[in-house]
Amino acid sequence: MTSTVLVIEDDLGLQKYLKELLLDNGYFVKTASDGIEALNSIEKLKPDLLVLDLGLPNMSGEAVCMEVRKKYPDLPIIILTARDGVSDIVQGLNLGADDYMTKPFIADEFLARIKARLRFQQGTNNKLEVGDLELNNETLEVKRSKQQIQLTPQEFKLLQYLMTNKGRVLTREMILNRVWLYSTDIQTRVVDVYMGYLRKKIDGGFNKKLVHSVRGFGYMLKE
């Protein structure tokens, strides 16, 4: 799956560089320029990893780190800052950061650390579950309340992506990037069409709906 990285950096030049670097290496990237914006973005996007500067306006990077760690204990945080003292590094790690890098930095090392953090964080589950919905990645079976559901290969990939990211809002662009690999022949409208197909098969005949539209954003699978 395509991982989403939220870059929290108030230096707009560096922010742009980091975004382009991550996009070029296959990540979905969002940015925030201050602490308050960062917390709001985390709530909406549910990113897979944070790149966090400490010297932020409105709310410090340290405060953001502590707040994120309280609410999202498993969300990887990589601090990227000009503060290079040993005491700064120790403090950053004690606040809950998973890694600490100082500026200036080497791009390849930065990317390697992100990849390592995500690899550690993300395990591949043979069986995915959301409520009474089950998807088996080995047998390619999908069941709801023990009833078999027949899906096309594309519908299966779409559901797999939704279930892997259960409870998280996925934009049409994110879904296109993961399920259709951003084919130039594909428009975001196809996501709506396939979500309609999937909703009928997954939610049809059930009182409790699992597939949800999030107005202005995209879709989410949740109990």
XYZ file of C-alpha atoms in Angstrom:
223
model
C 0.000 0.000 0.000
C 1.070 3.599 -0.509
C 2.089 5.124 2.791
C 1.034 8.653 3.698
C 3.689 10.916 5.212
C 2.761 14.194 6.886
C 5.615 16.710 6.726
C 5.359 19.322 9.486
C 7.806 22.088 8.625
C 7.468 25.885 8.719
C 10.367 26.546 6.323
C 8.379 26.509 3.091
C 11.451 25.963 0.928
C 12.474 22.875 2.886
C 8.857 21.754 3.100
C 8.612 21.824 -0.699
C 11.889 19.922 -1.066
C 10.798 17.204 1.364
C 7.439 16.847 -0.334
C 8.993 16.463 -3.786
C 11.604 14.033 -2.465
C 8.961 11.819 -0.873
C 6.607 12.014 -3.855
C 9.455 10.986 -6.161
C 9.984 7.938 -3.964
C 6.388 6.740 -4.071
C 4.840 8.234 -0.951
C 1.587 10.141 -0.648
C 2.534 13.418 1.025
C 0.666 16.113 2.930
C 2.190 19.147 4.617
C 1.544 21.420 7.588
C 3.326 24.650 8.530
C 2.482 24.993 12.227
C 1.576 22.862 15.210
C -2.172 23.512 15.223
C -2.485 22.765 11.507
C -0.473 19.598 12.063
C -2.818 18.230 14.739
C -5.858 18.995 12.581
C -4.249 17.259 9.600
C -3.403 14.186 11.661
C -7.010 13.928 12.826
C -8.331 14.085 9.254
C -5.680 12.151 7.337
C -4.531 9.471 9.803
C -1.047 9.451 8.221
C 1.326 6.498 8.435
C 4.312 8.571 9.562
C 5.183 12.109 10.685
C 8.261 14.128 9.803
C 8.320 16.772 12.519
C 10.322 19.974 12.909
C 10.649 21.266 16.477
C 10.722 25.014 15.805
C 7.104 25.484 14.782
C 4.854 28.553 15.201
C 1.602 28.504 17.209
C 2.457 25.209 18.892
C 5.965 23.846 19.333
C 7.142 20.610 17.816
C 7.724 19.241 21.305
C 4.093 19.919 22.247
C 2.892 18.349 18.999
C 5.007 15.267 19.666
C 3.607 14.827 23.168
C 0.019 15.346 22.007
C 0.373 12.901 19.126
C 1.944 10.282 21.349
C -0.999 10.512 23.770
C -3.635 10.092 21.068
C -1.759 7.908 18.577
C 0.768 5.811 20.504
C 1.723 3.712 17.465
C 2.159 6.522 14.924
C 5.858 6.745 13.894
C 7.441 10.169 14.412
C 10.764 11.229 12.923
C 12.044 14.551 14.246
C 13.961 16.583 11.656
C 15.541 19.660 13.221
C 18.587 21.911 13.335
C 18.996 21.227 17.056
C 21.941 18.859 17.178
C 22.956 18.807 20.836
C 22.993 15.501 22.692
C 20.526 16.872 25.245
C 18.180 17.907 22.393
C 18.292 14.421 20.881
C 17.675 12.761 24.241
C 14.781 15.104 24.967
C 13.213 14.487 21.557
C 13.360 10.727 21.979
C 12.054 10.980 25.531
C 9.070 12.982 24.260
C 8.078 9.957 22.217
C 9.778 10.390 18.849
C 10.893 7.163 17.155
C 13.889 8.717 15.418
C 15.819 11.989 15.400
C 17.652 13.526 12.441
C 19.505 16.822 12.307
C 19.724 19.379 9.521
C 21.447 19.429 7.134
C 20.728 15.822 6.270
C 21.519 13.297 3.545
C 18.475 12.503 1.423
C 19.275 8.793 1.065
C 19.644 8.380 4.818
C 16.383 10.252 5.390
C 14.533 7.971 2.973
C 16.140 4.862 4.459
C 14.996 5.830 7.950
C 11.442 6.432 6.771
C 11.386 3.090 4.974
C 12.734 1.309 8.049
C 10.165 2.918 10.351
C 7.280 2.018 8.058
C 8.556 -1.531 7.573
C 8.710 -1.948 11.330
C 5.255 -0.454 11.776
C 3.389 -2.237 9.013
C 2.949 -5.978 9.162
C 1.192 -8.017 6.524
C -1.869 -9.721 7.937
C -3.172 -12.801 6.160
C -6.645 -12.056 7.472
C -8.284 -8.637 7.702
C -11.426 -7.985 9.730
C -13.762 -5.035 10.121
C -16.749 -5.943 12.274
C -18.312 -9.068 10.752
C -16.511 -8.531 7.433
C -13.537 -10.814 6.756
C -10.971 -10.819 3.954
C -8.428 -13.616 3.580
C -5.332 -12.632 1.601
C -4.275 -16.254 1.134
C -7.517 -17.807 -0.084
C -8.839 -14.529 -1.593
C -12.163 -15.154 0.127
C -14.431 -12.394 1.419
C -17.214 -13.090 3.897
C -19.689 -11.044 5.876
C -21.521 -12.726 8.733
C -20.029 -15.961 7.363
C -21.734 -15.390 3.999
C -19.450 -15.624 0.968
C -19.196 -12.465 -1.160
C -18.011 -12.715 -4.768
C -15.780 -9.841 -5.877
C -13.962 -9.061 -9.094
C -10.152 -8.785 -8.808
C -10.373 -4.981 -8.882
C -13.103 -4.934 -6.243
C -10.980 -7.242 -4.078
C -7.974 -4.912 -4.328
C -10.188 -1.950 -3.472
C -11.660 -3.679 -0.429
C -8.227 -4.848 0.670
C -6.976 -1.261 0.635
C -10.019 -0.010 2.543
C -9.719 -2.742 5.185
C -5.981 -2.212 5.621
C -6.821 1.420 6.362
C -10.001 0.834 8.377
C -11.260 3.904 10.195
C -9.191 6.212 8.003
C -10.523 8.602 5.369
C -9.036 7.809 1.946
C -9.201 10.398 -0.802
C -10.047 9.420 -4.369
C -6.478 10.267 -5.363
C -5.066 7.940 -2.687
C -7.326 5.121 -3.868
C -6.386 5.708 -7.512
C -2.703 5.676 -6.642
C -2.955 2.372 -4.771
C -5.603 0.402 -6.647
C -5.240 1.710 -10.207
C -1.620 2.864 -9.941
C -2.582 6.276 -11.327
C -3.188 5.120 -14.876
C -3.419 8.161 -17.151
C -6.576 6.659 -18.614
C -8.325 6.550 -15.251
C -10.281 9.446 -13.761
C -11.313 9.871 -10.147
C -14.903 9.182 -11.231
C -14.044 5.500 -11.600
C -13.445 5.367 -7.842
C -17.036 6.472 -7.207
C -18.329 3.839 -9.635
C -16.389 0.998 -8.040
C -17.246 2.170 -4.537
C -20.888 1.920 -5.608
C -20.334 -1.673 -6.749
C -18.529 -2.535 -3.537
C -21.111 -0.893 -1.297
C -23.897 -3.000 -2.845
C -21.969 -6.224 -2.295
C -20.670 -5.428 1.190
C -23.601 -3.543 2.718
C -26.533 -4.850 0.670
C -28.997 -6.695 2.916
C -27.281 -5.595 6.145
C -28.646 -3.032 8.579
C -25.201 -1.939 9.720
C -23.289 -0.158 6.967
C -19.508 -0.430 6.787
C -18.753 1.626 3.672
C -19.037 5.356 4.349
C -18.744 8.407 2.107
C -16.974 11.379 3.700
C -18.253 14.505 2.009
C -15.504 16.579 0.465
C -12.798 13.981 1.208
C -13.431 10.451 -0.021
C -14.334 7.126 1.572
C -13.828 5.174 4.758
C -14.505 1.643 5.956
C -15.475 1.404 9.615
C -17.813 -0.364 12.004
